Amino acid sequence: NAGVTQTPKFQVLKTGQSMTLQCAQDMNHNSMYWYRQDPGMGLRLIYYSASEGTTDKGEVPNGYNVSRLNKREFSLRLESAAPSQTSVYFCASINRGLVNEQFFGPGTRLTVL
Amino acid sequence: AQSVTQLGSHVSVSEGALVLLRCNYSSSVPPYLFWYVQYPNQGLQLLLKYTSAATLVKGINGFEAEFKKSETSFHLTKPSAHMSDAAEYFCAVSDNFGNEKLTFGTGTRLTIIP
């Protein structure tokens, strides 16, 4: 099992550009999450998906959109990137109904100039 | 709303000394509590979790944490620090009513002094 994979690992964008961060898990988990990590602020939830076809906003959803393409994949899109979106983005997954660990991907380091 | 507070954004200890990382929680319902570790340039990895089965929880790499309801605390300890323990540590909380969303603390960076 590869666990949770994320692409790309690094990305530099100019203000106003768009891009999609990809996330996939091979553990047959129901729920998937997108977080951003900023220094001194811990991890903040952007969006989550409790099951295929459903998505909900988290703590900091503005400027982002998500798609739960199927059970395996959960993508995060920045339509018009801003410098405030410079961050490290983590995807995670968990089996719904089980109080268990969230499995995290390795992260995408995004810089918006 | 749930929250966690981690006291001390940076903690330094000597190799072989006791590690104590503090976490206090706020929750209106019985919480589930977690400690995660993040090594440089990596994702988060679960160290241990409290789910009401036992108040003293043992995790990986010799870490343990004790749930103290009276103090609303879930501090992380390790008797003897090792150089490989240098990392950032996050405390997190979720409720136990099927809500899997985690609320994270701001993290504590642990430095080990040789």
mmCIF file with all atom_site columns, C-alpha atoms in Angstrom:
data_model
loop_
_atom_site.group_PDB
_atom_site.id
_atom_site.type_symbol
_atom_site.label_atom_id
_atom_site.label_alt_id
_atom_site.label_comp_id
_atom_site.label_asym_id
_atom_site.label_entity_id
_atom_site.label_seq_id
_atom_site.pdbx_PDB_ins_code
_atom_site.Cartn_x
_atom_site.Cartn_y
_atom_site.Cartn_z
_atom_site.occupancy
_atom_site.B_iso_or_equiv
_atom_site.pdbx_formal_charge
_atom_site.auth_seq_id
_atom_site.auth_comp_id
_atom_site.auth_asym_id
_atom_site.auth_atom_id
_atom_site.pdbx_PDB_model_num
ATOM 1   C CA . ASN A 1 1   ? 0.000   0.000  0.000   1.00 0.00 ? 1   ASN A CA 1
ATOM 2   C CA . ALA A 1 2   ? 1.233   3.465  -0.894  1.00 0.00 ? 2   ALA A CA 1
ATOM 3   C CA . GLY A 1 3   ? -1.078  5.056  1.720   1.00 0.00 ? 3   GLY A CA 1
ATOM 4   C CA . VAL A 1 4   ? -1.878  8.675  0.921   1.00 0.00 ? 4   VAL A CA 1
ATOM 5   C CA . THR A 1 5   ? -0.058  10.200 -2.021  1.00 0.00 ? 5   THR A CA 1
ATOM 6   C CA . GLN A 1 6   ? 0.047   13.844 -3.068  1.00 0.00 ? 6   GLN A CA 1
ATOM 7   C CA . THR A 1 7   ? 1.238   15.562 -6.215  1.00 0.00 ? 7   THR A CA 1
ATOM 8   C CA . PRO A 1 8   ? 3.098   17.746 -6.792  1.00 0.00 ? 8   PRO A CA 1
ATOM 9   C CA . LYS A 1 9   ? 5.577   17.941 -3.904  1.00 0.00 ? 9   LYS A CA 1
ATOM 10  C CA . PHE A 1 10  ? 6.570   21.508 -4.671  1.00 0.00 ? 10  PHE A CA 1
ATOM 11  C CA . GLN A 1 11  ? 4.971   24.258 -6.745  1.00 0.00 ? 11  GLN A CA 1
ATOM 12  C CA . VAL A 1 12  ? 5.621   27.923 -7.378  1.00 0.00 ? 12  VAL A CA 1
ATOM 13  C CA . LEU A 1 13  ? 2.798   30.029 -8.793  1.00 0.00 ? 13  LEU A CA 1
ATOM 14  C CA . LYS A 1 14  ? 2.368   33.635 -9.715  1.00 0.00 ? 14  LYS A CA 1
ATOM 15  C CA . THR A 1 15  ? -0.521  35.603 -8.272  1.00 0.00 ? 15  THR A CA 1
ATOM 16  C CA . GLY A 1 16  ? -3.683  34.908 -10.230 1.00 0.00 ? 16  GLY A CA 1
ATOM 17  C CA . GLN A 1 17  ? -2.594  31.548 -11.626 1.00 0.00 ? 17  GLN A CA 1
ATOM 18  C CA . SER A 1 18  ? -4.648  28.448 -10.991 1.00 0.00 ? 18  SER A CA 1
ATOM 19  C CA . MET A 1 19  ? -3.656  24.931 -10.106 1.00 0.00 ? 19  MET A CA 1
ATOM 20  C CA . THR A 1 20  ? -4.998  21.677 -8.727  1.00 0.00 ? 20  THR A CA 1
ATOM 21  C CA . LEU A 1 21  ? -3.405  19.669 -5.949  1.00 0.00 ? 21  LEU A CA 1
ATOM 22  C CA . GLN A 1 22  ? -3.997  15.975 -6.281  1.00 0.00 ? 22  GLN A CA 1
ATOM 23  C CA . CYS A 1 23  ? -4.501  13.458 -3.485  1.00 0.00 ? 23  CYS A CA 1
ATOM 24  C CA . ALA A 1 24  ? -5.166  9.734  -3.648  1.00 0.00 ? 24  ALA A CA 1
ATOM 25  C CA . GLN A 1 25  ? -5.452  6.974  -1.043  1.00 0.00 ? 25  GLN A CA 1
ATOM 26  C CA . ASP A 1 26  ? -5.410  3.226  -1.547  1.00 0.00 ? 26  ASP A CA 1
ATOM 27  C CA . MET A 1 27  ? -6.745  2.204  1.880   1.00 0.00 ? 27  MET A CA 1
ATOM 28  C CA . ASN A 1 28  ? -10.425 2.196  0.899   1.00 0.00 ? 28  ASN A CA 1
ATOM 29  C CA . HIS A 1 29  ? -11.116 4.999  3.366   1.00 0.00 ? 29  HIS A CA 1
ATOM 30  C CA . ASN A 1 30  ? -14.424 6.829  3.288   1.00 0.00 ? 30  ASN A CA 1
ATOM 31  C CA . SER A 1 31  ? -13.390 10.266 4.542   1.00 0.00 ? 31  SER A CA 1
ATOM 32  C CA . MET A 1 32  ? -10.733 12.552 3.131   1.00 0.00 ? 32  MET A CA 1
ATOM 33  C CA . TYR A 1 33  ? -9.427  15.949 4.243   1.00 0.00 ? 33  TYR A CA 1
ATOM 34  C CA . TRP A 1 34  ? -7.395  18.899 3.040   1.00 0.00 ? 34  TRP A CA 1
ATOM 35  C CA . TYR A 1 35  ? -5.393  20.949 5.560   1.00 0.00 ? 35  TYR A CA 1
ATOM 36  C CA . ARG A 1 36  ? -3.006  23.822 5.292   1.00 0.00 ? 36  ARG A CA 1
ATOM 37  C CA . GLN A 1 37  ? -0.083  24.250 7.659   1.00 0.00 ? 37  GLN A CA 1
ATOM 38  C CA . ASP A 1 38  ? 1.339   27.658 8.435   1.00 0.00 ? 38  ASP A CA 1
ATOM 39  C CA . PRO A 1 39  ? 4.067   28.511 10.963  1.00 0.00 ? 39  PRO A CA 1
ATOM 40  C CA . GLY A 1 40  ? 2.682   29.011 14.448  1.00 0.00 ? 40  GLY A CA 1
ATOM 41  C CA . MET A 1 41  ? -0.857  28.097 13.398  1.00 0.00 ? 41  MET A CA 1
ATOM 42  C CA . GLY A 1 42  ? -0.844  24.324 13.341  1.00 0.00 ? 42  GLY A CA 1
ATOM 43  C CA . LEU A 1 43  ? -3.015  22.577 10.775  1.00 0.00 ? 43  LEU A CA 1
ATOM 44  C CA . ARG A 1 44  ? -6.273  24.141 9.695   1.00 0.00 ? 44  ARG A CA 1
ATOM 45  C CA . LEU A 1 45  ? -8.986  22.257 7.872   1.00 0.00 ? 45  LEU A CA 1
ATOM 46  C CA . ILE A 1 46  ? -9.848  23.633 4.427   1.00 0.00 ? 46  ILE A CA 1
ATOM 47  C CA . TYR A 1 47  ? -12.408 21.105 3.166   1.00 0.00 ? 47  TYR A CA 1
ATOM 48  C CA . TYR A 1 48  ? -13.366 17.551 3.886   1.00 0.00 ? 48  TYR A CA 1
ATOM 49  C CA . SER A 1 49  ? -15.350 14.806 2.233   1.00 0.00 ? 49  SER A CA 1
ATOM 50  C CA . ALA A 1 50  ? -17.197 12.232 4.310   1.00 0.00 ? 50  ALA A CA 1
ATOM 51  C CA . SER A 1 51  ? -17.919 10.049 1.291   1.00 0.00 ? 51  SER A CA 1
ATOM 52  C CA . GLU A 1 52  ? -17.752 9.974  -2.475  1.00 0.00 ? 52  GLU A CA 1
ATOM 53  C CA . GLY A 1 53  ? -19.814 12.783 -3.921  1.00 0.00 ? 53  GLY A CA 1
ATOM 54  C CA . THR A 1 54  ? -20.023 14.875 -0.738  1.00 0.00 ? 54  THR A CA 1
ATOM 55  C CA . THR A 1 55  ? -17.859 17.755 0.389   1.00 0.00 ? 55  THR A CA 1
ATOM 56  C CA . ASP A 1 56  ? -18.078 20.254 3.232   1.00 0.00 ? 56  ASP A CA 1
ATOM 57  C CA . LYS A 1 57  ? -16.265 23.406 4.221   1.00 0.00 ? 57  LYS A CA 1
ATOM 58  C CA . GLY A 1 58  ? -13.787 23.419 7.024   1.00 0.00 ? 58  GLY A CA 1
ATOM 59  C CA . GLU A 1 59  ? -12.281 26.288 8.958   1.00 0.00 ? 59  GLU A CA 1
ATOM 60  C CA . VAL A 1 60  ? -10.583 28.141 6.067   1.00 0.00 ? 60  VAL A CA 1
ATOM 61  C CA . PRO A 1 61  ? -12.361 27.342 2.756   1.00 0.00 ? 61  PRO A CA 1
ATOM 62  C CA . ASN A 1 62  ? -12.190 30.761 1.065   1.00 0.00 ? 62  ASN A CA 1
ATOM 63  C CA . GLY A 1 63  ? -10.230 30.731 -2.178  1.00 0.00 ? 63  GLY A CA 1
ATOM 64  C CA . TYR A 1 64  ? -10.405 26.956 -2.589  1.00 0.00 ? 64  TYR A CA 1
ATOM 65  C CA . ASN A 1 65  ? -12.604 24.403 -4.262  1.00 0.00 ? 65  ASN A CA 1
ATOM 66  C CA . VAL A 1 66  ? -12.540 20.624 -3.989  1.00 0.00 ? 66  VAL A CA 1
ATOM 67  C CA . SER A 1 67  ? -13.692 17.606 -5.932  1.00 0.00 ? 67  SER A CA 1
ATOM 68  C CA . ARG A 1 68  ? -14.200 14.087 -4.611  1.00 0.00 ? 68  ARG A CA 1
ATOM 69  C CA . LEU A 1 69  ? -13.769 12.362 -7.924  1.00 0.00 ? 69  LEU A CA 1
ATOM 70  C CA . ASN A 1 70  ? -14.223 8.861  -6.557  1.00 0.00 ? 70  ASN A CA 1
ATOM 71  C CA . LYS A 1 71  ? -13.515 7.039  -3.328  1.00 0.00 ? 71  LYS A CA 1
ATOM 72  C CA . ARG A 1 72  ? -9.765  7.177  -3.909  1.00 0.00 ? 72  ARG A CA 1
ATOM 73  C CA . GLU A 1 73  ? -9.193  10.743 -5.057  1.00 0.00 ? 73  GLU A CA 1
ATOM 74  C CA . PHE A 1 74  ? -9.808  14.160 -3.515  1.00 0.00 ? 74  PHE A CA 1
ATOM 75  C CA . SER A 1 75  ? -8.435  17.218 -5.309  1.00 0.00 ? 75  SER A CA 1
ATOM 76  C CA . LEU A 1 76  ? -7.982  20.793 -4.123  1.00 0.00 ? 76  LEU A CA 1
ATOM 77  C CA . ARG A 1 77  ? -8.151  23.651 -6.611  1.00 0.00 ? 77  ARG A CA 1
ATOM 78  C CA . LEU A 1 78  ? -6.918  27.203 -6.332  1.00 0.00 ? 78  LEU A CA 1
ATOM 79  C CA . GLU A 1 79  ? -8.727  29.192 -9.010  1.00 0.00 ? 79  GLU A CA 1
ATOM 80  C CA . SER A 1 80  ? -6.777  32.432 -8.593  1.00 0.00 ? 80  SER A CA 1
ATOM 81  C CA . ALA A 1 81  ? -3.798  32.006 -6.327  1.00 0.00 ? 81  ALA A CA 1
ATOM 82  C CA . ALA A 1 82  ? -2.886  34.704 -3.820  1.00 0.00 ? 82  ALA A CA 1
ATOM 83  C CA . PRO A 1 83  ? 0.298   35.155 -1.744  1.00 0.00 ? 83  PRO A CA 1
ATOM 84  C CA . SER A 1 84  ? -1.779  34.396 1.377   1.00 0.00 ? 84  SER A CA 1
ATOM 85  C CA . GLN A 1 85  ? -2.174  30.873 0.047   1.00 0.00 ? 85  GLN A CA 1
ATOM 86  C CA . THR A 1 86  ? 1.545   30.210 0.340   1.00 0.00 ? 86  THR A CA 1
ATOM 87  C CA . SER A 1 87  ? 1.571   27.233 2.667   1.00 0.00 ? 87  SER A CA 1
ATOM 88  C CA . VAL A 1 88  ? 2.166   23.520 3.010   1.00 0.00 ? 88  VAL A CA 1
ATOM 89  C CA . TYR A 1 89  ? -0.915  21.510 2.086   1.00 0.00 ? 89  TYR A CA 1
ATOM 90  C CA . PHE A 1 90  ? -1.664  18.095 3.544   1.00 0.00 ? 90  PHE A CA 1
ATOM 91  C CA . CYS A 1 91  ? -4.219  15.561 2.485   1.00 0.00 ? 91  CYS A CA 1
ATOM 92  C CA . ALA A 1 92  ? -5.460  12.938 4.953   1.00 0.00 ? 92  ALA A CA 1
ATOM 93  C CA . SER A 1 93  ? -7.922  10.052 5.048   1.00 0.00 ? 93  SER A CA 1
ATOM 94  C CA . ILE A 1 94  ? -9.749  7.941  7.642   1.00 0.00 ? 94  ILE A CA 1
ATOM 95  C CA . ASN A 1 95  ? -12.318 5.191  7.843   1.00 0.00 ? 95  ASN A CA 1
ATOM 96  C CA . ARG A 1 96  ? -15.660 6.699  8.759   1.00 0.00 ? 96  ARG A CA 1
ATOM 97  C CA . GLY A 1 97  ? -17.122 5.544  12.047  1.00 0.00 ? 97  GLY A CA 1
ATOM 98  C CA . LEU A 1 98  ? -13.856 4.423  13.506  1.00 0.00 ? 98  LEU A CA 1
ATOM 99  C CA . VAL A 1 99  ? -12.012 6.604  15.939  1.00 0.00 ? 99  VAL A CA 1
ATOM 100 C CA . ASN A 1 100 ? -8.703  5.908  14.429  1.00 0.00 ? 100 ASN A CA 1
ATOM 101 C CA . GLU A 1 101 ? -5.757  7.796  13.138  1.00 0.00 ? 101 GLU A CA 1
ATOM 102 C CA . GLN A 1 102 ? -5.962  10.051 10.170  1.00 0.00 ? 102 GLN A CA 1
ATOM 103 C CA . PHE A 1 103 ? -3.361  8.991  7.634   1.00 0.00 ? 103 PHE A CA 1
ATOM 104 C CA . PHE A 1 104 ? -1.485  11.927 6.162   1.00 0.00 ? 104 PHE A CA 1
ATOM 105 C CA . GLY A 1 105 ? 0.197   12.407 2.830   1.00 0.00 ? 105 GLY A CA 1
ATOM 106 C CA . PRO A 1 106 ? 3.709   13.874 2.560   1.00 0.00 ? 106 PRO A CA 1
ATOM 107 C CA . GLY A 1 107 ? 2.461   17.369 1.724   1.00 0.00 ? 107 GLY A CA 1
ATOM 108 C CA . THR A 1 108 ? 2.697   19.895 -1.098  1.00 0.00 ? 108 THR A CA 1
ATOM 109 C CA . ARG A 1 109 ? 4.772   22.988 -0.508  1.00 0.00 ? 109 ARG A CA 1
ATOM 110 C CA . LEU A 1 110 ? 3.176   25.850 -2.438  1.00 0.00 ? 110 LEU A CA 1
ATOM 111 C CA . THR A 1 111 ? 4.661   29.301 -2.918  1.00 0.00 ? 111 THR A CA 1
ATOM 112 C CA . VAL A 1 112 ? 2.625   32.083 -4.514  1.00 0.00 ? 112 VAL A CA 1
ATOM 113 C CA . LEU A 1 113 ? 4.672   35.060 -5.685  1.00 0.00 ? 113 LEU A CA 1
ATOM 114 C CA . ALA B 2 1   ? -16.473 24.123 19.932  1.00 0.00 ? 1   ALA B CA 1
ATOM 115 C CA . GLN B 2 2   ? -13.413 22.123 20.694  1.00 0.00 ? 2   GLN B CA 1
ATOM 116 C CA . SER B 2 3   ? -9.900  23.440 20.971  1.00 0.00 ? 3   SER B CA 1
ATOM 117 C CA . VAL B 2 4   ? -6.466  22.494 22.202  1.00 0.00 ? 4   VAL B CA 1
ATOM 118 C CA . THR B 2 5   ? -3.744  24.694 23.595  1.00 0.00 ? 5   THR B CA 1
ATOM 119 C CA . GLN B 2 6   ? -0.117  23.675 23.455  1.00 0.00 ? 6   GLN B CA 1
ATOM 120 C CA . LEU B 2 7   ? 2.009   25.575 25.926  1.00 0.00 ? 7   LEU B CA 1
ATOM 121 C CA . GLY B 2 8   ? 5.433   26.374 24.554  1.00 0.00 ? 8   GLY B CA 1
ATOM 122 C CA . SER B 2 9   ? 6.023   26.611 20.828  1.00 0.00 ? 9   SER B CA 1
ATOM 123 C CA . HIS B 2 10  ? 9.647   25.550 21.345  1.00 0.00 ? 10  HIS B CA 1
ATOM 124 C CA . VAL B 2 11  ? 11.018  23.120 23.922  1.00 0.00 ? 11  VAL B CA 1
ATOM 125 C CA . SER B 2 12  ? 14.682  22.136 24.299  1.00 0.00 ? 12  SER B CA 1
ATOM 126 C CA . VAL B 2 13  ? 15.895  19.227 26.382  1.00 0.00 ? 13  VAL B CA 1
ATOM 127 C CA . SER B 2 14  ? 19.226  17.498 26.766  1.00 0.00 ? 14  SER B CA 1
ATOM 128 C CA . GLU B 2 15  ? 19.716  14.033 25.382  1.00 0.00 ? 15  GLU B CA 1
ATOM 129 C CA . GLY B 2 16  ? 18.687  11.568 28.081  1.00 0.00 ? 16  GLY B CA 1
ATOM 130 C CA . ALA B 2 17  ? 16.494  14.057 29.930  1.00 0.00 ? 17  ALA B CA 1
ATOM 131 C CA . LEU B 2 18  ? 12.751  13.909 30.460  1.00 0.00 ? 18  LEU B CA 1
ATOM 132 C CA . VAL B 2 19  ? 10.552  15.190 27.645  1.00 0.00 ? 19  VAL B CA 1
ATOM 133 C CA . LEU B 2 20  ? 7.332   16.936 28.676  1.00 0.00 ? 20  LEU B CA 1
ATOM 134 C CA . LEU B 2 21  ? 5.108   18.551 26.065  1.00 0.00 ? 21  LEU B CA 1
ATOM 135 C CA . ARG B 2 22  ? 1.945   20.171 27.340  1.00 0.00 ? 22  ARG B CA 1
ATOM 136 C CA . CYS B 2 23  ? -1.547  20.041 25.885  1.00 0.00 ? 23  CYS B CA 1
ATOM 137 C CA . ASN B 2 24  ? -4.776  21.322 27.400  1.00 0.00 ? 24  ASN B CA 1
ATOM 138 C CA . TYR B 2 25  ? -8.117  20.796 25.737  1.00 0.00 ? 25  TYR B CA 1
ATOM 139 C CA . SER B 2 26  ? -11.490 22.426 25.771  1.00 0.00 ? 26  SER B CA 1
ATOM 140 C CA . SER B 2 27  ? -14.503 20.370 24.818  1.00 0.00 ? 27  SER B CA 1
ATOM 141 C CA . SER B 2 28  ? -18.169 20.396 25.736  1.00 0.00 ? 28  SER B CA 1
ATOM 142 C CA . VAL B 2 29  ? -18.420 16.660 25.116  1.00 0.00 ? 29  VAL B CA 1
ATOM 143 C CA . PRO B 2 30  ? -16.123 13.775 26.041  1.00 0.00 ? 30  PRO B CA 1
ATOM 144 C CA . PRO B 2 31  ? -13.176 14.152 23.726  1.00 0.00 ? 31  PRO B CA 1
ATOM 145 C CA . TYR B 2 32  ? -10.893 11.904 21.826  1.00 0.00 ? 32  TYR B CA 1
ATOM 146 C CA . LEU B 2 33  ? -7.327  13.164 21.995  1.00 0.00 ? 33  LEU B CA 1
ATOM 147 C CA . PHE B 2 34  ? -4.324  12.534 19.802  1.00 0.00 ? 34  PHE B CA 1
ATOM 148 C CA . TRP B 2 35  ? -0.648  13.327 19.596  1.00 0.00 ? 35  TRP B CA 1
ATOM 149 C CA . TYR B 2 36  ? 0.984   13.481 16.180  1.00 0.00 ? 36  TYR B CA 1
ATOM 150 C CA . VAL B 2 37  ? 4.654   13.901 15.294  1.00 0.00 ? 37  VAL B CA 1
ATOM 151 C CA . GLN B 2 38  ? 6.023   15.603 12.202  1.00 0.00 ? 38  GLN B CA 1
ATOM 152 C CA . TYR B 2 39  ? 9.627   15.071 11.185  1.00 0.00 ? 39  TYR B CA 1
ATOM 153 C CA . PRO B 2 40  ? 11.225  17.660 8.893   1.00 0.00 ? 40  PRO B CA 1
ATOM 154 C CA . ASN B 2 41  ? 9.687   17.768 5.422   1.00 0.00 ? 41  ASN B CA 1
ATOM 155 C CA . GLN B 2 42  ? 7.298   14.929 6.168   1.00 0.00 ? 42  GLN B CA 1
ATOM 156 C CA . GLY B 2 43  ? 3.607   14.455 6.865   1.00 0.00 ? 43  GLY B CA 1
ATOM 157 C CA . LEU B 2 44  ? 2.122   13.804 10.277  1.00 0.00 ? 44  LEU B CA 1
ATOM 158 C CA . GLN B 2 45  ? 2.339   10.432 11.985  1.00 0.00 ? 45  GLN B CA 1
ATOM 159 C CA . LEU B 2 46  ? 0.202   9.278  14.891  1.00 0.00 ? 46  LEU B CA 1
ATOM 160 C CA . LEU B 2 47  ? 2.106   8.838  18.168  1.00 0.00 ? 47  LEU B CA 1
ATOM 161 C CA . LEU B 2 48  ? -0.805  7.843  20.390  1.00 0.00 ? 48  LEU B CA 1
ATOM 162 C CA . LYS B 2 49  ? -4.504  8.370  20.993  1.00 0.00 ? 49  LYS B CA 1
ATOM 163 C CA . TYR B 2 50  ? -6.929  8.517  23.909  1.00 0.00 ? 50  TYR B CA 1
ATOM 164 C CA . THR B 2 51  ? -10.390 7.134  23.295  1.00 0.00 ? 51  THR B CA 1
ATOM 165 C CA . SER B 2 52  ? -11.624 6.690  26.898  1.00 0.00 ? 52  SER B CA 1
ATOM 166 C CA . ALA B 2 53  ? -10.413 3.124  27.307  1.00 0.00 ? 53  ALA B CA 1
ATOM 167 C CA . ALA B 2 54  ? -7.499  3.947  29.631  1.00 0.00 ? 54  ALA B CA 1
ATOM 168 C CA . THR B 2 55  ? -6.255  7.247  30.982  1.00 0.00 ? 55  THR B CA 1
ATOM 169 C CA . LEU B 2 56  ? -2.571  6.376  30.533  1.00 0.00 ? 56  LEU B CA 1
ATOM 170 C CA . VAL B 2 57  ? -1.851  5.806  26.899  1.00 0.00 ? 57  VAL B CA 1
ATOM 171 C CA . LYS B 2 58  ? 1.370   4.371  25.530  1.00 0.00 ? 58  LYS B CA 1
ATOM 172 C CA . GLY B 2 59  ? 2.481   5.198  22.025  1.00 0.00 ? 59  GLY B CA 1
ATOM 173 C CA . ILE B 2 60  ? 5.324   4.562  19.667  1.00 0.00 ? 60  ILE B CA 1
ATOM 174 C CA . ASN B 2 61  ? 8.973   5.424  20.252  1.00 0.00 ? 61  ASN B CA 1
ATOM 175 C CA . GLY B 2 62  ? 8.617   5.302  24.057  1.00 0.00 ? 62  GLY B CA 1
ATOM 176 C CA . PHE B 2 63  ? 6.144   8.175  24.344  1.00 0.00 ? 63  PHE B CA 1
ATOM 177 C CA . GLU B 2 64  ? 3.119   8.149  26.615  1.00 0.00 ? 64  GLU B CA 1
ATOM 178 C CA . ALA B 2 65  ? 0.388   10.565 27.646  1.00 0.00 ? 65  ALA B CA 1
ATOM 179 C CA . GLU B 2 66  ? -2.031  10.739 30.540  1.00 0.00 ? 66  GLU B CA 1
ATOM 180 C CA . PHE B 2 67  ? -5.591  11.990 30.232  1.00 0.00 ? 67  PHE B CA 1
ATOM 181 C CA . LYS B 2 68  ? -6.530  14.081 33.273  1.00 0.00 ? 68  LYS B CA 1
ATOM 182 C CA . LYS B 2 69  ? -10.129 15.182 33.140  1.00 0.00 ? 69  LYS B CA 1
ATOM 183 C CA . SER B 2 70  ? -9.851  17.342 36.271  1.00 0.00 ? 70  SER B CA 1
ATOM 184 C CA . GLU B 2 71  ? -7.034  19.321 34.658  1.00 0.00 ? 71  GLU B CA 1
ATOM 185 C CA . THR B 2 72  ? -8.357  19.053 31.073  1.00 0.00 ? 72  THR B CA 1
ATOM 186 C CA . SER B 2 73  ? -4.867  17.999 30.099  1.00 0.00 ? 73  SER B CA 1
ATOM 187 C CA . PHE B 2 74  ? -3.217  15.400 27.895  1.00 0.00 ? 74  PHE B CA 1
ATOM 188 C CA . HIS B 2 75  ? 0.505   15.999 28.312  1.00 0.00 ? 75  HIS B CA 1
ATOM 189 C CA . LEU B 2 76  ? 3.039   13.973 26.328  1.00 0.00 ? 76  LEU B CA 1
ATOM 190 C CA . THR B 2 77  ? 6.078   12.532 28.091  1.00 0.00 ? 77  THR B CA 1
ATOM 191 C CA . LYS B 2 78  ? 9.129   10.411 27.402  1.00 0.00 ? 78  LYS B CA 1
ATOM 192 C CA . PRO B 2 79  ? 11.525  9.450  30.200  1.00 0.00 ? 79  PRO B CA 1
ATOM 193 C CA . SER B 2 80  ? 14.735  9.799  28.214  1.00 0.00 ? 80  SER B CA 1
ATOM 194 C CA . ALA B 2 81  ? 15.097  11.976 25.127  1.00 0.00 ? 81  ALA B CA 1
ATOM 195 C CA . HIS B 2 82  ? 16.919  10.717 22.072  1.00 0.00 ? 82  HIS B CA 1
ATOM 196 C CA . MET B 2 83  ? 18.371  12.769 19.258  1.00 0.00 ? 83  MET B CA 1
ATOM 197 C CA . SER B 2 84  ? 15.877  11.172 16.875  1.00 0.00 ? 84  SER B CA 1
ATOM 198 C CA . ASP B 2 85  ? 12.997  12.710 18.866  1.00 0.00 ? 85  ASP B CA 1
ATOM 199 C CA . ALA B 2 86  ? 13.737  16.139 17.407  1.00 0.00 ? 86  ALA B CA 1
ATOM 200 C CA . ALA B 2 87  ? 10.557  17.034 15.532  1.00 0.00 ? 87  ALA B CA 1
ATOM 201 C CA . GLU B 2 88  ? 7.362   19.047 15.774  1.00 0.00 ? 88  GLU B CA 1
ATOM 202 C CA . TYR B 2 89  ? 4.566   17.624 17.899  1.00 0.00 ? 89  TYR B CA 1
ATOM 203 C CA . PHE B 2 90  ? 0.870   18.375 17.540  1.00 0.00 ? 90  PHE B CA 1
ATOM 204 C CA . CYS B 2 91  ? -1.937  17.708 19.958  1.00 0.00 ? 91  CYS B CA 1
ATOM 205 C CA . ALA B 2 92  ? -5.403  17.260 18.417  1.00 0.00 ? 92  ALA B CA 1
ATOM 206 C CA . VAL B 2 93  ? -8.970  16.746 19.622  1.00 0.00 ? 93  VAL B CA 1
ATOM 207 C CA . SER B 2 94  ? -12.172 15.383 18.145  1.00 0.00 ? 94  SER B CA 1
ATOM 208 C CA . ASP B 2 95  ? -15.513 14.604 19.720  1.00 0.00 ? 95  ASP B CA 1
ATOM 209 C CA . ASN B 2 96  ? -16.629 11.006 20.205  1.00 0.00 ? 96  ASN B CA 1
ATOM 210 C CA . PHE B 2 97  ? -19.975 11.245 18.476  1.00 0.00 ? 97  PHE B CA 1
ATOM 211 C CA . GLY B 2 98  ? -18.827 10.195 15.046  1.00 0.00 ? 98  GLY B CA 1
ATOM 212 C CA . ASN B 2 99  ? -17.344 13.524 14.053  1.00 0.00 ? 99  ASN B CA 1
ATOM 213 C CA . GLU B 2 100 ? -13.974 12.669 12.637  1.00 0.00 ? 100 GLU B CA 1
ATOM 214 C CA . LYS B 2 101 ? -12.801 16.230 12.185  1.00 0.00 ? 101 LYS B CA 1
ATOM 215 C CA . LEU B 2 102 ? -9.674  16.969 14.141  1.00 0.00 ? 102 LEU B CA 1
ATOM 216 C CA . THR B 2 103 ? -8.838  20.323 15.687  1.00 0.00 ? 103 THR B CA 1
ATOM 217 C CA . PHE B 2 104 ? -5.085  20.760 16.006  1.00 0.00 ? 104 PHE B CA 1
ATOM 218 C CA . GLY B 2 105 ? -2.986  22.764 18.393  1.00 0.00 ? 105 GLY B CA 1
ATOM 219 C CA . THR B 2 106 ? -0.344  25.133 17.095  1.00 0.00 ? 106 THR B CA 1
ATOM 220 C CA . GLY B 2 107 ? 2.464   22.656 17.636  1.00 0.00 ? 107 GLY B CA 1
ATOM 221 C CA . THR B 2 108 ? 5.596   22.372 19.772  1.00 0.00 ? 108 THR B CA 1
ATOM 222 C CA . ARG B 2 109 ? 9.007   22.100 18.181  1.00 0.00 ? 109 ARG B CA 1
ATOM 223 C CA . LEU B 2 110 ? 11.243  19.809 20.236  1.00 0.00 ? 110 LEU B CA 1
ATOM 224 C CA . THR B 2 111 ? 15.007  20.307 20.065  1.00 0.00 ? 111 THR B CA 1
ATOM 225 C CA . ILE B 2 112 ? 17.389  17.796 21.600  1.00 0.00 ? 112 ILE B CA 1
ATOM 226 C CA . ILE B 2 113 ? 20.688  19.135 22.923  1.00 0.00 ? 113 ILE B CA 1
ATOM 227 C CA . PRO B 2 114 ? 23.593  16.677 22.577  1.00 0.00 ? 114 PRO B CA 1
#
